[in-house]
Coordinates of C-alpha atoms in Angstrom, one line a residue:
Chain A
M1 CA -64.2 24.4 -11.5
E2 CA -61.1 23.1 -9.9
F3 CA -61.1 21.7 -6.4
R4 CA -57.8 21.4 -4.7
N5 CA -57.2 19.7 -1.4
P6 CA -54.5 21.7 0.4
Q7 CA -53.0 18.5 1.8
E8 CA -52.1 17.3 -1.7
P9 CA -48.9 18.1 -3.3
A10 CA -48.6 20.8 -6.0
E11 CA -50.0 19.8 -9.4
T12 CA -46.8 21.0 -11.0
L13 CA -43.3 20.0 -10.0
S14 CA -40.3 22.3 -10.4
I15 CA -37.2 20.2 -10.7
R16 CA -33.7 21.4 -11.2
V17 CA -31.3 19.2 -13.2
R18 CA -27.6 19.5 -12.8
L19 CA -25.2 18.1 -15.4
F20 CA -21.5 17.3 -15.0
A21 CA -18.4 16.7 -17.1
R22 CA -19.3 15.1 -20.5
Y23 CA -23.0 15.5 -20.0
A24 CA -22.6 19.3 -19.4
E25 CA -20.3 19.5 -22.4
V26 CA -22.7 17.8 -24.9
V27 CA -25.7 20.1 -24.0
G28 CA -23.5 23.2 -23.4
R29 CA -25.0 23.9 -19.9
E30 CA -24.6 22.8 -16.3
S31 CA -28.2 23.1 -15.2
F32 CA -31.8 23.4 -16.3
T33 CA -35.0 23.8 -14.4
F34 CA -38.1 21.9 -15.7
E35 CA -41.7 22.1 -14.7
L36 CA -43.6 18.8 -15.0
P37 CA -47.0 17.5 -13.8
H38 CA -47.2 15.6 -10.6
P39 CA -46.7 12.7 -10.1
A40 CA -43.3 12.1 -11.8
T41 CA -40.3 9.9 -11.4
V42 CA -36.6 10.4 -12.0
S43 CA -36.9 8.7 -15.4
D44 CA -39.7 11.1 -16.3
V45 CA -37.4 14.0 -15.7
V46 CA -34.6 12.5 -17.7
A47 CA -37.0 11.7 -20.6
L48 CA -38.2 15.3 -20.5
M49 CA -34.7 16.7 -20.6
R50 CA -33.7 14.4 -23.4
A51 CA -36.7 15.6 -25.5
R52 CA -36.5 19.3 -24.7
V53 CA -32.8 20.2 -24.6
P54 CA -30.7 20.5 -27.7
N55 CA -28.5 17.4 -27.9
G56 CA -30.3 16.0 -24.9
N57 CA -30.7 12.7 -26.8
L58 CA -26.9 12.3 -26.4
I59 CA -27.4 11.7 -22.7
P60 CA -28.2 8.0 -22.0
E61 CA -31.8 7.1 -21.2
Q62 CA -30.8 5.7 -17.8
P63 CA -27.9 7.8 -16.5
L64 CA -26.6 7.6 -12.9
V65 CA -28.7 10.0 -10.9
A66 CA -28.2 11.5 -7.5
V67 CA -30.6 13.4 -5.2
N68 CA -29.4 14.9 -2.0
L69 CA -25.9 13.5 -2.7
Q70 CA -27.1 9.9 -2.9
H71 CA -27.6 7.7 -5.8
V72 CA -31.3 7.1 -6.6
R73 CA -33.2 4.6 -8.8
A74 CA -34.9 5.6 -12.0
D75 CA -38.4 4.8 -10.6
R76 CA -38.0 7.0 -7.6
P77 CA -40.7 9.7 -7.4
V78 CA -39.5 13.3 -7.5
H79 CA -40.7 16.0 -5.2
D80 CA -41.3 19.7 -5.9
G81 CA -38.1 21.7 -5.6
E82 CA -35.7 18.8 -5.8
E83 CA -32.4 18.8 -7.6
L84 CA -31.3 15.9 -9.7
A85 CA -27.7 15.4 -10.5
L86 CA -26.9 13.4 -13.7
L87 CA -23.6 11.7 -13.4
P88 CA -21.5 10.3 -16.2
P89 CA -19.7 7.1 -15.5
V90 CA -17.1 8.0 -12.9
A91 CA -13.4 8.2 -13.6
G92 CA -11.8 9.2 -10.3
G93 CA -8.3 8.5 -9.1
Chain B
M1 CA -18.7 23.8 1.0
T2 CA -17.0 23.0 -2.3
G3 CA -13.8 21.1 -1.6
R4 CA -13.8 21.9 2.1
S5 CA -14.3 18.7 4.0
L6 CA -13.2 17.1 7.2
L7 CA -13.0 13.4 7.0
Y8 CA -10.1 11.1 7.5
S9 CA -9.6 9.6 10.8
R10 CA -12.6 10.4 13.0
R11 CA -10.0 11.1 15.7
L12 CA -8.5 14.0 13.8
P13 CA -9.6 17.6 14.3
E14 CA -12.0 18.5 11.6
G15 CA -10.8 20.5 8.6
E16 CA -7.1 19.7 9.0
V17 CA -6.7 18.5 5.5
T18 CA -9.4 18.8 2.8
F19 CA -10.2 15.8 0.7
A20 CA -10.5 17.7 -2.6
T21 CA -7.6 20.0 -3.4
R22 CA -6.5 22.0 -6.3
R23 CA -2.9 22.0 -5.2
P24 CA -0.3 19.2 -5.4
I25 CA -1.1 16.4 -3.1
D26 CA 0.9 16.7 0.2
L27 CA 1.7 13.1 1.1
P28 CA 3.9 13.8 4.0
R29 CA 1.1 15.9 5.5
L30 CA -1.4 13.0 5.0
M31 CA 1.1 10.6 6.7
E32 CA 1.4 13.0 9.7
C33 CA -2.4 13.0 10.0
V34 CA -2.5 9.3 10.7
A35 CA 0.6 9.0 12.8
A36 CA 0.0 7.8 16.3
E37 CA 1.6 5.7 19.1
S38 CA -0.7 2.8 18.2
V39 CA 0.3 2.6 14.6
G40 CA 2.6 -0.2 13.5
G41 CA 1.8 -0.3 9.8
T42 CA 0.9 2.4 7.3
A43 CA -0.1 1.6 3.8
V44 CA -0.3 4.2 1.0
F45 CA -1.6 4.3 -2.5
V46 CA -0.8 7.1 -4.8
G47 CA -2.4 7.3 -8.3
T48 CA -0.3 9.3 -10.8
V49 CA -1.2 10.7 -14.2
R50 CA 0.6 8.5 -16.8
R51 CA 2.4 10.1 -19.6
G52 CA 1.9 7.2 -22.0
A53 CA -1.7 6.6 -22.8
E54 CA -3.3 4.5 -25.6
D55 CA -3.9 7.5 -27.9
G56 CA -0.7 9.4 -27.6
P57 CA 1.4 11.4 -25.1
V58 CA -0.7 12.8 -22.4
A59 CA 0.3 16.3 -21.1
G60 CA -2.1 16.1 -18.2
I61 CA -5.6 15.3 -17.0
E62 CA -8.3 17.8 -16.1
Y63 CA -10.3 16.4 -13.2
S64 CA -13.7 17.7 -12.4
A65 CA -16.2 16.6 -9.7
Y66 CA -19.6 17.0 -8.1
E67 CA -17.7 18.3 -5.2
E68 CA -20.4 18.2 -2.5
M69 CA -21.1 14.7 -3.3
L70 CA -17.4 13.8 -3.6
D71 CA -17.1 14.9 0.1
A72 CA -20.2 13.0 1.1
E73 CA -19.3 9.8 -0.7
F74 CA -15.7 9.8 0.4
G75 CA -17.0 10.3 4.0
L76 CA -19.2 7.2 3.6
I77 CA -16.2 5.2 2.3
V78 CA -14.1 6.3 5.3
E79 CA -17.0 5.4 7.7
E80 CA -17.2 2.0 6.1
A81 CA -13.4 1.5 6.5
A82 CA -13.6 2.8 10.1
S83 CA -16.3 0.2 11.0
R84 CA -14.3 -2.6 9.4
W85 CA -11.0 -1.5 10.9
P86 CA -12.0 0.3 14.1
Q87 CA -8.4 1.0 15.1
G88 CA -7.6 2.4 11.6
R89 CA -6.7 6.0 10.9
F90 CA -7.3 7.2 7.4
A91 CA -6.3 10.2 5.3
A92 CA -6.8 10.9 1.6
Q93 CA -6.8 13.6 -1.0
H94 CA -8.1 13.8 -4.5
R95 CA -6.6 16.6 -6.7
L96 CA -9.0 18.5 -9.0
G97 CA -8.3 20.7 -11.9
R98 CA -5.5 20.1 -14.3
V99 CA -2.9 17.6 -13.1
P100 CA 0.3 17.4 -15.2
A101 CA 1.6 14.0 -16.3
G102 CA 3.8 12.5 -13.6
E103 CA 1.9 14.2 -10.7
A104 CA -0.4 12.5 -8.3
S105 CA -4.2 12.7 -8.7
I106 CA -5.2 10.7 -5.6
A107 CA -3.5 9.5 -2.4
V108 CA -4.9 7.2 0.3
V109 CA -3.2 6.5 3.6
A110 CA -4.4 3.9 6.1
A111 CA -2.6 3.3 9.4
T112 CA -3.4 0.4 11.8
P113 CA -1.6 -1.4 14.6
H114 CA -0.6 -4.3 12.4
R115 CA 0.4 -4.4 8.7
A116 CA -2.2 -6.7 7.1
E117 CA -5.1 -4.5 8.0
A118 CA -3.3 -1.3 6.9
M119 CA -2.9 -2.8 3.4
E120 CA -6.4 -4.2 3.3
A121 CA -8.0 -0.9 4.5
C122 CA -5.9 1.1 2.0
R123 CA -7.0 -1.2 -0.8
Y124 CA -10.6 -1.1 0.3
I125 CA -10.7 2.7 0.2
I126 CA -9.0 3.1 -3.1
E127 CA -11.1 0.5 -4.8
E128 CA -14.3 2.0 -3.5
A129 CA -13.1 5.5 -4.3
K130 CA -12.5 4.5 -7.9
K131 CA -15.9 3.0 -8.2
R132 CA -18.0 5.6 -6.4
L133 CA -16.5 9.0 -6.3
P134 CA -18.2 11.5 -8.6
V135 CA -15.1 12.6 -10.4
W136 CA -14.5 12.8 -14.1
K137 CA -11.4 13.1 -16.2
K138 CA -10.5 14.6 -19.5
E139 CA -7.1 13.7 -21.0
I140 CA -5.2 16.5 -22.5
F141 CA -2.8 15.5 -25.2
D142 CA 0.4 17.3 -26.2
D143 CA -1.3 18.7 -29.3
G144 CA -4.1 20.2 -27.2
A145 CA -6.7 17.6 -28.2
T146 CA -8.9 16.4 -25.3
E147 CA -10.8 13.2 -24.6
W148 CA -13.1 12.2 -21.7
R149 CA -12.0 9.0 -20.0
E150 CA -14.3 6.8 -18.1
N151 CA -13.3 4.0 -15.8
P152 CA -14.5 0.6 -17.0
V153 CA -17.8 -0.1 -15.4
K154 CA -18.9 -3.5 -14.4
Q155 CA -22.6 -4.2 -15.1
A156 CA -23.2 -5.1 -11.4
D157 CA -21.9 -1.7 -10.4
A158 CA -24.0 0.1 -13.0
E159 CA -27.1 -1.6 -11.6
R160 CA -26.2 -0.9 -8.0
A161 CA -28.0 2.5 -7.8
Chain C
M1 CA 29.8 -4.3 1.7
T2 CA 27.9 -4.0 4.9
G3 CA 24.8 -2.0 4.3
R4 CA 25.9 -0.8 0.9
S5 CA 23.6 -2.3 -1.6
L6 CA 22.1 -1.6 -4.9
L7 CA 18.9 -3.3 -5.4
Y8 CA 15.6 -1.7 -6.1
S9 CA 14.4 -1.4 -9.6
R10 CA 16.9 -3.1 -11.9
R11 CA 16.5 0.0 -14.0
L12 CA 17.9 2.3 -11.4
P13 CA 21.6 3.2 -11.3
E14 CA 23.3 1.1 -8.7
G15 CA 24.0 2.4 -5.3
E16 CA 21.5 5.2 -5.4
V17 CA 19.9 4.2 -2.2
T18 CA 21.2 1.5 0.1
F19 CA 18.8 -1.0 1.5
A20 CA 20.1 -1.1 5.0
T21 CA 20.5 2.3 6.6
R22 CA 21.3 3.6 10.1
R23 CA 19.6 6.9 9.4
P24 CA 15.9 7.7 9.4
I25 CA 14.2 6.2 6.4
D26 CA 13.8 8.7 3.5
L27 CA 10.4 7.9 2.0
P28 CA 10.3 10.8 -0.4
R29 CA 13.7 9.7 -1.8
L30 CA 12.4 6.1 -2.2
M31 CA 9.4 7.4 -4.1
E32 CA 11.6 9.5 -6.4
C33 CA 13.6 6.3 -7.1
V34 CA 10.5 4.6 -8.6
A35 CA 8.9 7.6 -10.4
A36 CA 8.7 7.2 -14.2
E37 CA 6.4 8.1 -17.0
S38 CA 5.0 4.6 -17.1
V39 CA 3.9 4.7 -13.5
G40 CA 0.2 5.0 -12.8
G41 CA 0.1 3.5 -9.3
T42 CA 2.5 3.5 -6.4
A43 CA 1.9 1.4 -3.3
V44 CA 3.9 2.0 -0.1
F45 CA 4.1 0.1 3.1
V46 CA 5.8 1.7 6.1
G47 CA 6.4 -0.3 9.3
T48 CA 6.7 1.8 12.5
V49 CA 8.0 1.0 15.9
R50 CA 4.9 1.0 18.1
R51 CA 5.0 2.6 21.5
G52 CA 2.5 0.4 23.1
A53 CA 3.7 -3.2 23.4
E54 CA 2.4 -6.1 25.4
D55 CA 5.0 -5.7 28.2
G56 CA 5.0 -2.0 28.7
P57 CA 5.9 1.3 27.0
V58 CA 8.5 0.7 24.4
A59 CA 11.2 3.4 24.0
G60 CA 12.5 1.9 20.8
I61 CA 13.8 -1.1 19.1
E62 CA 17.4 -2.1 18.4
Y63 CA 17.6 -3.8 15.0
S64 CA 20.6 -5.9 14.1
A65 CA 21.2 -8.0 11.0
Y66 CA 23.4 -10.3 9.1
E67 CA 24.0 -7.5 6.8
E68 CA 25.6 -9.2 3.8
M69 CA 22.8 -11.8 3.8
L70 CA 20.2 -9.0 4.3
D71 CA 21.4 -7.4 1.1
A72 CA 21.5 -10.8 -0.8
E73 CA 18.1 -11.9 0.4
F74 CA 16.4 -8.7 -0.3
G75 CA 18.0 -8.7 -3.7
L76 CA 16.3 -12.1 -4.3
I77 CA 13.0 -10.8 -3.1
V78 CA 13.2 -7.9 -5.5
E79 CA 14.2 -10.2 -8.4
E80 CA 11.2 -12.4 -7.6
A81 CA 8.9 -9.3 -7.7
A82 CA 10.5 -8.1 -10.9
S83 CA 9.9 -11.4 -12.6
R84 CA 6.2 -11.4 -11.4
W85 CA 5.7 -7.8 -12.3
P86 CA 8.1 -7.1 -15.1
Q87 CA 7.0 -3.4 -15.4
G88 CA 7.4 -2.9 -11.7
R89 CA 9.8 -0.5 -10.1
F90 CA 10.7 -1.2 -6.5
A91 CA 12.6 0.6 -3.7
A92 CA 12.9 -0.2 0.0
Q93 CA 14.9 0.5 3.1
H94 CA 15.4 -1.2 6.4
R95 CA 16.7 0.8 9.2
L96 CA 19.2 -0.8 11.6
G97 CA 20.5 0.2 15.0
R98 CA 18.2 1.9 17.5
V99 CA 14.9 3.1 16.1
P100 CA 12.8 5.2 18.5
A101 CA 9.1 4.5 19.0
G102 CA 7.1 6.3 16.3
E103 CA 9.8 6.1 13.7
A104 CA 9.9 3.9 10.6
S105 CA 11.9 0.7 10.6
I106 CA 11.1 -0.5 7.1
A107 CA 9.6 1.0 4.0
V108 CA 8.7 -0.7 0.7
V109 CA 7.6 1.1 -2.4
A110 CA 6.3 -0.6 -5.6
A111 CA 5.3 1.4 -8.7
T112 CA 3.5 -0.1 -11.7
P113 CA 1.5 1.1 -14.6
H114 CA -1.8 0.1 -12.9
R115 CA -2.9 0.1 -9.4
A116 CA -3.7 -3.5 -8.6
E117 CA -0.2 -4.8 -9.4
A118 CA 1.4 -2.0 -7.3
M119 CA -0.5 -3.1 -4.2
E120 CA 0.1 -6.8 -4.9
A121 CA 3.8 -6.3 -5.5
C122 CA 4.2 -4.1 -2.4
R123 CA 2.5 -6.7 -0.3
Y124 CA 4.6 -9.5 -1.8
I125 CA 7.8 -7.7 -1.0
I126 CA 6.9 -6.8 2.6
E127 CA 5.5 -10.3 3.4
E128 CA 8.6 -12.0 2.1
A129 CA 10.9 -9.5 3.8
K130 CA 9.2 -10.2 7.1
K131 CA 9.6 -13.9 6.7
R132 CA 13.1 -14.0 5.2
L133 CA 15.3 -11.1 6.0
P134 CA 18.0 -11.9 8.6
V135 CA 17.1 -9.1 10.9
W136 CA 16.5 -9.3 14.7
K137 CA 15.0 -6.9 17.1
K138 CA 15.4 -6.2 20.7
E139 CA 12.7 -4.1 22.4
I140 CA 14.0 -1.4 24.7
F141 CA 11.5 -0.4 27.4
D142 CA 11.3 3.0 29.2
D143 CA 13.0 1.5 32.3
G144 CA 16.0 0.3 30.2
A145 CA 15.0 -3.4 30.2
T146 CA 15.3 -5.2 26.9
E147 CA 13.8 -8.2 25.3
W148 CA 14.4 -10.0 22.1
R149 CA 11.3 -10.2 19.9
E150 CA 10.9 -12.8 17.2
N151 CA 8.2 -12.8 14.5
P152 CA 5.7 -15.6 14.9
V153 CA 7.0 -18.5 12.7
K154 CA 4.7 -20.8 10.9
Q155 CA 5.8 -24.4 10.9
A156 CA 5.9 -24.5 7.2
D157 CA 8.3 -21.6 7.0
A158 CA 10.5 -23.1 9.7
E159 CA 10.8 -26.2 7.6
R160 CA 11.5 -24.4 4.4
A161 CA 15.3 -24.2 4.7
Chain D
M1 CA 52.6 -45.5 8.5
E2 CA 49.9 -43.3 7.0
F3 CA 49.1 -43.3 3.3
R4 CA 47.1 -40.3 2.0
N5 CA 45.7 -39.9 -1.4
P6 CA 46.2 -36.3 -2.5
Q7 CA 42.8 -36.2 -4.3
E8 CA 41.0 -36.8 -1.1
P9 CA 39.7 -34.0 1.1
A10 CA 41.6 -33.0 4.2
E11 CA 41.0 -35.4 7.1
T12 CA 40.2 -32.4 9.3
L13 CA 37.7 -29.6 8.5
S14 CA 38.1 -26.1 9.8
I15 CA 34.7 -24.5 10.1
R16 CA 33.9 -21.0 11.3
V17 CA 30.5 -20.5 13.0
R18 CA 29.0 -17.0 13.2
L19 CA 26.3 -16.2 15.7
F20 CA 23.8 -13.4 15.6
A21 CA 21.5 -11.5 17.9
R22 CA 20.1 -13.6 20.7
Y23 CA 22.4 -16.6 19.9
A24 CA 25.5 -14.3 20.1
E25 CA 24.2 -12.9 23.3
V26 CA 23.7 -16.3 25.1
V27 CA 27.1 -17.6 24.3
G28 CA 28.8 -14.1 24.7
R29 CA 30.6 -14.3 21.3
E30 CA 29.9 -13.7 17.7
S31 CA 32.1 -16.4 16.2
F32 CA 34.0 -19.5 16.8
T33 CA 36.2 -21.7 14.7
F34 CA 36.0 -25.5 15.1
E35 CA 38.1 -28.4 13.8
L36 CA 36.2 -31.6 13.1
P37 CA 36.9 -34.8 11.2
H38 CA 35.8 -35.2 7.7
P39 CA 33.1 -36.0 6.6
A40 CA 30.7 -33.8 8.6
T41 CA 27.3 -32.1 8.1
V42 CA 25.8 -28.8 9.2
S43 CA 24.2 -30.6 12.1
D44 CA 27.5 -32.2 13.2
V45 CA 28.9 -28.6 13.5
V46 CA 25.9 -27.4 15.5
A47 CA 26.1 -30.4 17.8
L48 CA 29.8 -29.8 18.4
M49 CA 29.2 -26.2 19.2
R50 CA 26.4 -26.9 21.5
A51 CA 28.7 -29.4 23.4
R52 CA 31.9 -27.4 23.5
V53 CA 30.8 -23.8 24.0
P54 CA 29.6 -22.5 27.4
N55 CA 25.8 -22.0 27.2
G56 CA 25.9 -23.6 23.7
N57 CA 23.0 -25.9 24.8
L58 CA 20.8 -22.8 24.9
I59 CA 21.0 -22.7 21.1
P60 CA 18.4 -25.0 19.5
E61 CA 19.5 -28.4 18.1
Q62 CA 18.2 -27.4 14.6
P63 CA 18.7 -23.6 14.2
L64 CA 18.3 -21.9 10.8
V65 CA 21.7 -22.1 9.2
A66 CA 23.1 -20.1 6.2
V67 CA 26.2 -20.8 4.1
N68 CA 27.3 -18.4 1.5
L69 CA 24.3 -16.2 2.3
Q70 CA 21.8 -19.0 1.5
H71 CA 19.8 -21.1 3.8
V72 CA 21.0 -24.7 4.0
R73 CA 19.6 -28.0 5.4
A74 CA 20.9 -29.7 8.5
D75 CA 22.1 -32.7 6.5
R76 CA 24.2 -30.7 4.1
P77 CA 27.9 -31.7 4.1
V78 CA 30.3 -29.0 5.2
H79 CA 33.6 -28.2 3.4
D80 CA 36.9 -27.2 4.8
G81 CA 37.1 -23.4 5.3
E82 CA 33.3 -22.8 5.2
E83 CA 31.5 -20.3 7.4
L84 CA 28.2 -21.3 8.9
A85 CA 25.8 -18.5 10.1
L86 CA 23.4 -19.6 12.8
L87 CA 20.3 -17.4 12.6
P88 CA 17.7 -16.9 15.3
P89 CA 14.1 -16.8 14.1
V90 CA 13.9 -13.6 12.1
A91 CA 12.1 -10.4 13.3
G92 CA 12.5 -7.9 10.5
G93 CA 10.3 -5.0 9.6

């Protein structure tokens, strides 16, 4: 029988991943939503995506990632409902 | 809020010119934005799509962006410039979508009371923009072939995040 | 040959734009002069008559010059820039006569394949122009009073000749 | 009786001095022509002008001088018929 403390975060995290430019092109889509067990980090989400999505392995193991419009580190914990943006090396200007 | 940002001089009314634009860059308009009685020097940088690339004649470049973050990151860059050059007035645009060879993809304008700071601030903004703005480009060749182009990344920058 | 000079990129037809001008500076025209397929970066500096000077509100500045030498000296500066940045294309104008506050007195445009050289070349030209061009200015205040203004001279520059 | 070698330069130099901006204003004229004995230098011409011309002493003893559109040193010899331009400190841009 499962006991769950209501103060604790959900056991399962729902994370949306957005892909841009070349990354979107290689996997043929601009976004995915993944469920994964709590706790998880940015790099866990990336690893899951690389394993699950066709051609996901063409995306680097440590891409630039932004959450809430800011760059984040690979070891940052992710929270339920967050959106991760995977950014290819930039090429503005 | 895609492509609809304020920015530029903190002294300008919001929304006068948007940073991201799908139309040709309007440099005279940007220069009007920064004009003021206090301004003695205005420095401008304009980046243009070059026709002659390494792999053949380029017809144009298709620019795409993470637009919300583009606005946010450019806002940060302008804030940084404004704190280093408190009397500075800044305006900029980045064009998105297909930009034909010979046309401008980015313009940065920095106006200050004296000339040295104008050139330094302009350079600061363009260098940071090149490193940080979430913009990507795909070269389109005359024969229709395309190729993603990435700016050279220094290791130190890659590890910054 | 007063005020009728060639200059600018050595690749431009002579006489297209004169360096010294008594009309408002035509920046779009200068930028057209340097446009080319090879150009990826264009840097601009515009110097403007400031309204707020140390001694009261400035209505304008009266610029005068030794015009033959102005053309010759500016030609030398452009030659120097062309030898340092062989792929560079350069254009500039200096306005003479009375320039009202808020209007441009000088504009320098430097276009190169890549952005760093454009900004460096533009800065080289404006800094040398400020030090070397035989141009003088008299500030005209709102009340009609006038005062000659000289650029601060470093001792090393004064001893150069 | 005077003997003069035709290969030698004229005994007297005729030198035109042009004044600009503030210098022209203080002496009230934009040019003068001086005769002075050969040999002479740029600084001899400046000294003569400062002595002869009303308010000439308001022009510095060692102003910037150009001949043939180029800056020259104060000890440069001057030649008959040359034009010296006396330039106030510049203020372009």
